[in-house]
Short mmCIF file of C-alpha atoms and ligand atoms in Angstrom, two decimals:
data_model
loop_
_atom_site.label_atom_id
_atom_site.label_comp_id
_atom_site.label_asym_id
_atom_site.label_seq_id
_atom_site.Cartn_x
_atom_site.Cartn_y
_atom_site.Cartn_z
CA UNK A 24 101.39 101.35 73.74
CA UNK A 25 100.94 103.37 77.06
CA UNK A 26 99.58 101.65 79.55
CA UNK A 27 95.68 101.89 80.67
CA UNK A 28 94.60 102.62 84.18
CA UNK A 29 91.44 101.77 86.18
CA UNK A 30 90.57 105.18 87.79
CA UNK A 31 87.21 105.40 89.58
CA UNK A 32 85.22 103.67 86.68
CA UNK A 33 86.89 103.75 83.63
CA UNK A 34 89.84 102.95 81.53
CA UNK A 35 92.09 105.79 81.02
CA UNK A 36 95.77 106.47 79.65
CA UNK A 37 98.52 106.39 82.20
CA UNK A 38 99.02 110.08 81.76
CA UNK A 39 95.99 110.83 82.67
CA UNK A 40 95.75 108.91 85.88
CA UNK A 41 95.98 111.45 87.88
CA UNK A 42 94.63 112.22 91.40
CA UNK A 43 93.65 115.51 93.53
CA UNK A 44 96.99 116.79 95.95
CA UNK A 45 93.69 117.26 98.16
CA UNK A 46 93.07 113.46 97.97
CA UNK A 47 93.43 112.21 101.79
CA UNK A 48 95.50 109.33 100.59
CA UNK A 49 98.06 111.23 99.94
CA UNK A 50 97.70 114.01 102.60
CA UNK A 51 97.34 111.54 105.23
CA UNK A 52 97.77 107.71 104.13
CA UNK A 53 93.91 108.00 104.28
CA UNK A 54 93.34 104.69 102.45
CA UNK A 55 93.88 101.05 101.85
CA UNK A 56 95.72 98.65 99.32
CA UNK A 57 96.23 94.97 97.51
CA UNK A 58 99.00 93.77 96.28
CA UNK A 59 97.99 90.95 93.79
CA UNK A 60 99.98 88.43 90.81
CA UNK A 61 98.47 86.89 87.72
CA UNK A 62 99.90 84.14 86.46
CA UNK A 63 99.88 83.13 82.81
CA UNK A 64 96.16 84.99 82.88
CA UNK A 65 95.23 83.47 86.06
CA UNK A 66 94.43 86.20 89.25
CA UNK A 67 95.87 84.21 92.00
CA UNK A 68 93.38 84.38 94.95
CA UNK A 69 91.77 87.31 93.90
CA UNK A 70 88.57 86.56 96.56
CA UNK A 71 90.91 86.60 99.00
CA UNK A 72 92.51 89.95 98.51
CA UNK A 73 89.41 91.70 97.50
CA UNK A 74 87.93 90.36 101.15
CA UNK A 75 91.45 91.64 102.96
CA UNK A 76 90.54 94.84 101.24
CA UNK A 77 87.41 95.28 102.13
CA UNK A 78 88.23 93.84 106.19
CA UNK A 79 90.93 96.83 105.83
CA UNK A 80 88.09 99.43 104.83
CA UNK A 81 85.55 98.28 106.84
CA UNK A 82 87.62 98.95 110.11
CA UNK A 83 88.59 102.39 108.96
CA UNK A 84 85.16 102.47 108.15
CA UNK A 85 85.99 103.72 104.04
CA UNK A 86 83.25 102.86 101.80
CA UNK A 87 84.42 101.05 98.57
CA UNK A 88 82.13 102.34 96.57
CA UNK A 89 82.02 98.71 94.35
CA UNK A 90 80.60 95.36 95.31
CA UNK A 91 83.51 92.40 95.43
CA UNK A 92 82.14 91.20 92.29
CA UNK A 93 82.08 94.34 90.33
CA UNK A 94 86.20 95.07 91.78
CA UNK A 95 86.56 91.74 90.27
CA UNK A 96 85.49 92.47 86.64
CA UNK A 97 87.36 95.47 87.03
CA UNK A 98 90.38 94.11 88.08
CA UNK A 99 90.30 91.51 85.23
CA UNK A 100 89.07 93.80 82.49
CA UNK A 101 92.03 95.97 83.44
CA UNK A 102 94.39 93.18 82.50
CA UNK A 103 92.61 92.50 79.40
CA UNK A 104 92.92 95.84 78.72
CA UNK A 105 96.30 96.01 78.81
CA UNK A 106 96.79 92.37 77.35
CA UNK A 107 99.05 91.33 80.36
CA UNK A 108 99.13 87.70 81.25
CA UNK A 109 101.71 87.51 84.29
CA UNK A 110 101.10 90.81 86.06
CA UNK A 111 101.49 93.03 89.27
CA UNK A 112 98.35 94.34 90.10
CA UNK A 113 97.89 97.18 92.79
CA UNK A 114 94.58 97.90 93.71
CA UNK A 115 93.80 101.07 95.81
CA UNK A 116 91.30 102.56 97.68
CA UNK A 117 91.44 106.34 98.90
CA UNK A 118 88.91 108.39 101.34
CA UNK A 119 89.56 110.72 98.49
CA UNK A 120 89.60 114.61 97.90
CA UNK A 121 88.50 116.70 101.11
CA UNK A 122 90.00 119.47 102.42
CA UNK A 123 92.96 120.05 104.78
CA UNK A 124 91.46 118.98 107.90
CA UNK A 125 91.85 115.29 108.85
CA UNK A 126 88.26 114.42 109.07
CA UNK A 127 86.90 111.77 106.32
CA UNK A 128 83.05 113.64 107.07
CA UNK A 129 84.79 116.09 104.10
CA UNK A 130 85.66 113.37 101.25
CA UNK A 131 82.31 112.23 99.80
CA UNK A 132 84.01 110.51 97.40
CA UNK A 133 86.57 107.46 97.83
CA UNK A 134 88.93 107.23 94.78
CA UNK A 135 89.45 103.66 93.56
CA UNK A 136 91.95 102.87 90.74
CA UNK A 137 93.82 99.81 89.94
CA UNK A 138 97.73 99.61 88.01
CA UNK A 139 98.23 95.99 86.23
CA UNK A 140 101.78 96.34 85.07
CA UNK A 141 104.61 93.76 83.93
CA UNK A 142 105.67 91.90 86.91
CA UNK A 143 109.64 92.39 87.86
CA UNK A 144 110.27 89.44 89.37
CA UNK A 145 112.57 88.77 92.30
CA UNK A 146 116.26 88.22 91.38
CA UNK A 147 117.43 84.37 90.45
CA UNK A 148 119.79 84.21 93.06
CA UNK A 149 117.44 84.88 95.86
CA UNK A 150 116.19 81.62 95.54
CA UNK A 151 119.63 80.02 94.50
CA UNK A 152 121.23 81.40 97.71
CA UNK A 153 118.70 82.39 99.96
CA UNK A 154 118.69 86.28 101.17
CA UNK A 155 120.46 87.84 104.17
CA UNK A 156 118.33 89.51 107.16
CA UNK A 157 119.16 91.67 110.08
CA UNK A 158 116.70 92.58 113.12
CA UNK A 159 115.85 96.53 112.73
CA UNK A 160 115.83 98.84 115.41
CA UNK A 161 112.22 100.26 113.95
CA UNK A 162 109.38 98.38 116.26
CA UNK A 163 106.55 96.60 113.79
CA UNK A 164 103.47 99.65 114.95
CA UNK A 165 101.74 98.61 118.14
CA UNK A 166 98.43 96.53 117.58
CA UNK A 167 96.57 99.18 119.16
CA UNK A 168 97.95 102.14 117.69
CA UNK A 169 97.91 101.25 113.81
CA UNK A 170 97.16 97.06 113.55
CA UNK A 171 99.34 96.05 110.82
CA UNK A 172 96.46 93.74 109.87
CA UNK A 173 95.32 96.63 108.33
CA UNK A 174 96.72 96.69 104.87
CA UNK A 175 96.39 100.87 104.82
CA UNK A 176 98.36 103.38 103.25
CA UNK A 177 100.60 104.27 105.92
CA UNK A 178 103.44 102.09 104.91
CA UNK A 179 106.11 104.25 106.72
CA UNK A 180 107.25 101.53 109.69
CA UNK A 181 107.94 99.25 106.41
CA UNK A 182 109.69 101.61 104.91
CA UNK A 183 111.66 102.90 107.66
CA UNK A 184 112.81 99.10 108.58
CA UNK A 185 113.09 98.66 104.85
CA UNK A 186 116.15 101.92 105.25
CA UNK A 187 117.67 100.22 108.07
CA UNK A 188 118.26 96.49 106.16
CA UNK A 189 119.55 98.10 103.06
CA UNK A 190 122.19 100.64 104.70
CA UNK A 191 123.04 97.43 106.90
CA UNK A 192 123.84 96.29 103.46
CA UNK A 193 121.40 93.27 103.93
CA UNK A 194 117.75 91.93 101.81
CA UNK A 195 115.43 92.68 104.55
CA UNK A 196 114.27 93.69 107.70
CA UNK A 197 113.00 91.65 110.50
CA UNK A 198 110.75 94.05 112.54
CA UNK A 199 110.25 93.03 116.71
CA UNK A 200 107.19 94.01 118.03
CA UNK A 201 107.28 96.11 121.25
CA UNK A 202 107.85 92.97 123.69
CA UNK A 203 110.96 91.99 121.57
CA UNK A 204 108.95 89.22 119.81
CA UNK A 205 109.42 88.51 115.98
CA UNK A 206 106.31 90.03 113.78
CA UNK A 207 107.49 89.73 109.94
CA UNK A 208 109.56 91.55 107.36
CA UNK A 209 109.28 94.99 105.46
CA UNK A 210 106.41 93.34 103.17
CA UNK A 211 106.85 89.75 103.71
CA UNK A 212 105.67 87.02 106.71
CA UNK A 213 108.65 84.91 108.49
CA UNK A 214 108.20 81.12 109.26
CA UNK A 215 111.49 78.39 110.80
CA UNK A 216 110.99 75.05 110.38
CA UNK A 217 112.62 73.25 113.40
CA UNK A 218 112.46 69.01 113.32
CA UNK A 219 109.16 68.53 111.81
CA UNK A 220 107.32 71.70 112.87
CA UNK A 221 106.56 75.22 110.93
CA UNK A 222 106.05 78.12 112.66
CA UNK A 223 104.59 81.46 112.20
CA UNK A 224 103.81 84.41 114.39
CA UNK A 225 100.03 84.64 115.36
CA UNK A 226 98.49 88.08 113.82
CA UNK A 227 98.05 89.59 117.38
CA UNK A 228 101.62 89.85 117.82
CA UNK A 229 101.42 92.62 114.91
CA UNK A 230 101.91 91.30 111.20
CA UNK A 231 99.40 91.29 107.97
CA UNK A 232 97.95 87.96 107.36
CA UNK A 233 99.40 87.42 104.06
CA UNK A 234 97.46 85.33 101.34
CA UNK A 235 101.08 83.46 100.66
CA UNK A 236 101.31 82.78 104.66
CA UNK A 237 98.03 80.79 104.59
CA UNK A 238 99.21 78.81 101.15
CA UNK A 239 102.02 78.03 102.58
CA UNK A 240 100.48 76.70 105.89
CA UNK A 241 98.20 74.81 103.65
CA UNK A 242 101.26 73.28 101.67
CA UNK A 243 103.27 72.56 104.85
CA UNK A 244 100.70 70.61 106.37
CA UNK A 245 100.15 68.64 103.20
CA UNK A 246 103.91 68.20 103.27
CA UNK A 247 103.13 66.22 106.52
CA UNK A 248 104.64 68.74 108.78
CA UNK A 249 102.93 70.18 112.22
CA UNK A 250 102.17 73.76 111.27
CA UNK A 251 101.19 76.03 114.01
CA UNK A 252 101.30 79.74 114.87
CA UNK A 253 103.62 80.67 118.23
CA UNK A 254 105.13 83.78 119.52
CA UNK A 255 108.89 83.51 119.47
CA UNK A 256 112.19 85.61 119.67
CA UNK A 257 115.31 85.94 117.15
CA UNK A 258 116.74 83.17 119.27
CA UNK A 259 114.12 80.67 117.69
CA UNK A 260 115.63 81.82 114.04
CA UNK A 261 118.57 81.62 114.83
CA UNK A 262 118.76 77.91 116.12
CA UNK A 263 116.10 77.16 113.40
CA UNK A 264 116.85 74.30 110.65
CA UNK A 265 115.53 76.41 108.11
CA UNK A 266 113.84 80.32 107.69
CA UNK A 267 111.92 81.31 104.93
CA UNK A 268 109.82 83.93 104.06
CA UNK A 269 106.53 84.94 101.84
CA UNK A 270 104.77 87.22 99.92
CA UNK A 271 102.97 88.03 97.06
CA UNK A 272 105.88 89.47 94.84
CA UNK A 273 108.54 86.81 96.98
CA UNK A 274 106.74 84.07 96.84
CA UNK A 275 108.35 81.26 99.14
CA UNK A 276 112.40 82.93 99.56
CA UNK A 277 114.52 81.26 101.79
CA UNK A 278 116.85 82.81 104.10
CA UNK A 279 120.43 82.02 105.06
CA UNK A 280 121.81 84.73 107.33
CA UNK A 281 120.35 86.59 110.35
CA UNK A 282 122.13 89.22 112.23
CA UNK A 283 125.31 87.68 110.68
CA UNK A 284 124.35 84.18 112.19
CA UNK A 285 124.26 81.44 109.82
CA UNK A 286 121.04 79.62 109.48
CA UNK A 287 120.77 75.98 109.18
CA UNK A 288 123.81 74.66 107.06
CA UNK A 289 123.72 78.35 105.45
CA UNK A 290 122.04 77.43 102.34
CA UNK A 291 118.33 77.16 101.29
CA UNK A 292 116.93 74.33 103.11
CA UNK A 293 115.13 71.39 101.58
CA UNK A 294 112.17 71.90 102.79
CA UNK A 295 111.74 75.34 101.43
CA UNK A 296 112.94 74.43 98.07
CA UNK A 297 110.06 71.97 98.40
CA UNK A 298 107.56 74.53 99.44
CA UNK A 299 109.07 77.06 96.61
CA UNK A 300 108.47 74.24 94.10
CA UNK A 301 104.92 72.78 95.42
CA UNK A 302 103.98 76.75 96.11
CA UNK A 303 104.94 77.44 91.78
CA UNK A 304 102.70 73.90 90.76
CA UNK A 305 99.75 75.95 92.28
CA UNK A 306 100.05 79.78 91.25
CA UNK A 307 98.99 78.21 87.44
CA UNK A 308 96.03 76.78 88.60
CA UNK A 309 94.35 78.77 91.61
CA UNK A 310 93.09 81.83 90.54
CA UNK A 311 90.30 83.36 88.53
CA UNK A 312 90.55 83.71 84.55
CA UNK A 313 90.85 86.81 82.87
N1 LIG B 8 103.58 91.60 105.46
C1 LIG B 8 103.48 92.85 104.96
C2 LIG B 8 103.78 94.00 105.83
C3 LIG B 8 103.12 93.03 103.61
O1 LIG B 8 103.01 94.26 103.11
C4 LIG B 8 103.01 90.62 103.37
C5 LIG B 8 103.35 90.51 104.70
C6 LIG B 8 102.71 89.39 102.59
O2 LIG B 8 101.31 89.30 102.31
P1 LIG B 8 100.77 88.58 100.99
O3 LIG B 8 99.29 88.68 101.14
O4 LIG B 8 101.31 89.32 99.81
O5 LIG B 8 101.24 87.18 101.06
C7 LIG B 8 102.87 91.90 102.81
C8 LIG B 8 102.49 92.07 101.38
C9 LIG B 8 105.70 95.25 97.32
C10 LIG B 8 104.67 94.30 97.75
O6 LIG B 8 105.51 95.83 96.24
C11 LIG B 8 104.44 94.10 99.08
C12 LIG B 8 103.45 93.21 99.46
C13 LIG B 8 102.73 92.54 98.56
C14 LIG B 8 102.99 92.76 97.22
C15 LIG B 8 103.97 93.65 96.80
O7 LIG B 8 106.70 95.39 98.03
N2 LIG B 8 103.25 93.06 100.79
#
């Protein structure tokens, strides 16, 4: 059975999911996104990606043209439709079909649609033996030229760093903002653990606030640790106990190597197992029911 596709306001055969080459997400990266998991039926903090989405729109001032509660139905009856119980959701919001020109005055209409497909999970042995990171020359896009708290379309410094890692033959990218501090990965926060503190870049040094960052501060601090945000340089990963990173589609992934430097005793650290395990006790129980 082909898969069905939210587009705009209905249901509608993969095939036919099309959109204009005139639609501004596509001419110009015009647009904003969610990444989002279900587990076993359950939309893991939906609220909070729907209000990401909309923070993303409202600055680039896109109208969704749905309330939060109404994306939510939708979002849910498009797993339903599709009778998917752990799924990848992608939810995405375009300024929609104008003309050539840049200016949004010439889309009246955004174009919404959302893709729940099968999840492909991260690889076993990611977990098992934690994944291998370089620094990328790429800088993470200046705060005041394109915020990466904006979750928009213009993925293009991820992708770029995303190049670099895997022709250095490595996982991921770690992306330095323009003063040489660390901001995150291609699509995933960074955290060390060092002693008894966490620690996470703040968002103004340039990174997305990820939903999985602010479980996993919430774990760590119920884990009895002293979780904080700080601006810090490779050095601090590199002397760190343990490094681990998160996401929606990671999860909580530890990491073992940086810029060929061995982290901790150069295998996932205790503590992130920990957080991996307390992180997967949760993702069955917070969300909202489909
Ligand atoms: N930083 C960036 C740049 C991201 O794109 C995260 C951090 C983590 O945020 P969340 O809210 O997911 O904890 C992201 C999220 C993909 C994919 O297909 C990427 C993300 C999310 C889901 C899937 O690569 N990026």
């Amino acid at each position: 059975m082909s898969l069905k596709i939210y587009l705009n306001d209905r249901l509608v055969e993969k095939d036919k999911a099309t959109v204009s080459v005139f639609d501004h997400g596509l001419l110009y990266g015009d647009g904003v996104f969610e990444g989002i998991r279900s587990y076993d039926g359950l939309v893991f903090k939906l609220r909070e990606h729907l209000d990401r989405l909309f923070e993303s729109a409202h600055t680039l001032m896109l109208d969704i043209p749905m309330t939060k509660s109404e994306l939510e139905r939708a979002v849910i009856g498009t797993l339903k439709a599709n009778h998917l119980k752990d799924a990848y959701i992608r939810l995405v919001v375009t300024r929609g079909v104008g003309d050539l020109g840049l200016d949004p005055r010439k889309c009246p209409r955004p174009t919404l649609f959302i893709i729940a497909d099968k999840i492909s999970l991260y690889p076993k042995e990611y977990y098992e033996k934690g994944l291998t990171l370089v620094t990328v020359p790429t800088v993470r896009n200046h705060p005041e030229a394109l915020n990466p708290q904006l979750k928009t379309l213009n993925y293009l410094n991820n992708i770029l760093a995303k190049i670099e890692a895997t022709t250095a033959g490595v996982d991921e990218g770690i992306l330095l903002n323009a003063q040489g501090y660390v901001t995150e990965c291609t699509g995933e926060n960074i955290f060390f653990i060092k002693g008894k503190s966490i620690v996470t870049p703040p968002p103004y040094v340039g990174i997305l606030k990820g939903i999985t960052r602010d479980v996993a501060m919430r774990l760590g601090s119920e884990l009895g640790f002293s979780v904080r945000e700080a601006v810090f340089t490779r050095h601090d990963l590199y002397t760190a106990d343990e490094v681990f990173l998160t996401g929606t589609a990671a999860e909580i992934v530890p990491v073992v190597r940086i810029d060929n430097r061995v982290i901790g005793a150069g295998r996932p650290g205790k503590t992130t197992l920990r957080l991996t395990k307390e992180f997967r006790k949760l993702t069955p129980k917070e969300g909202v029911r489909s």
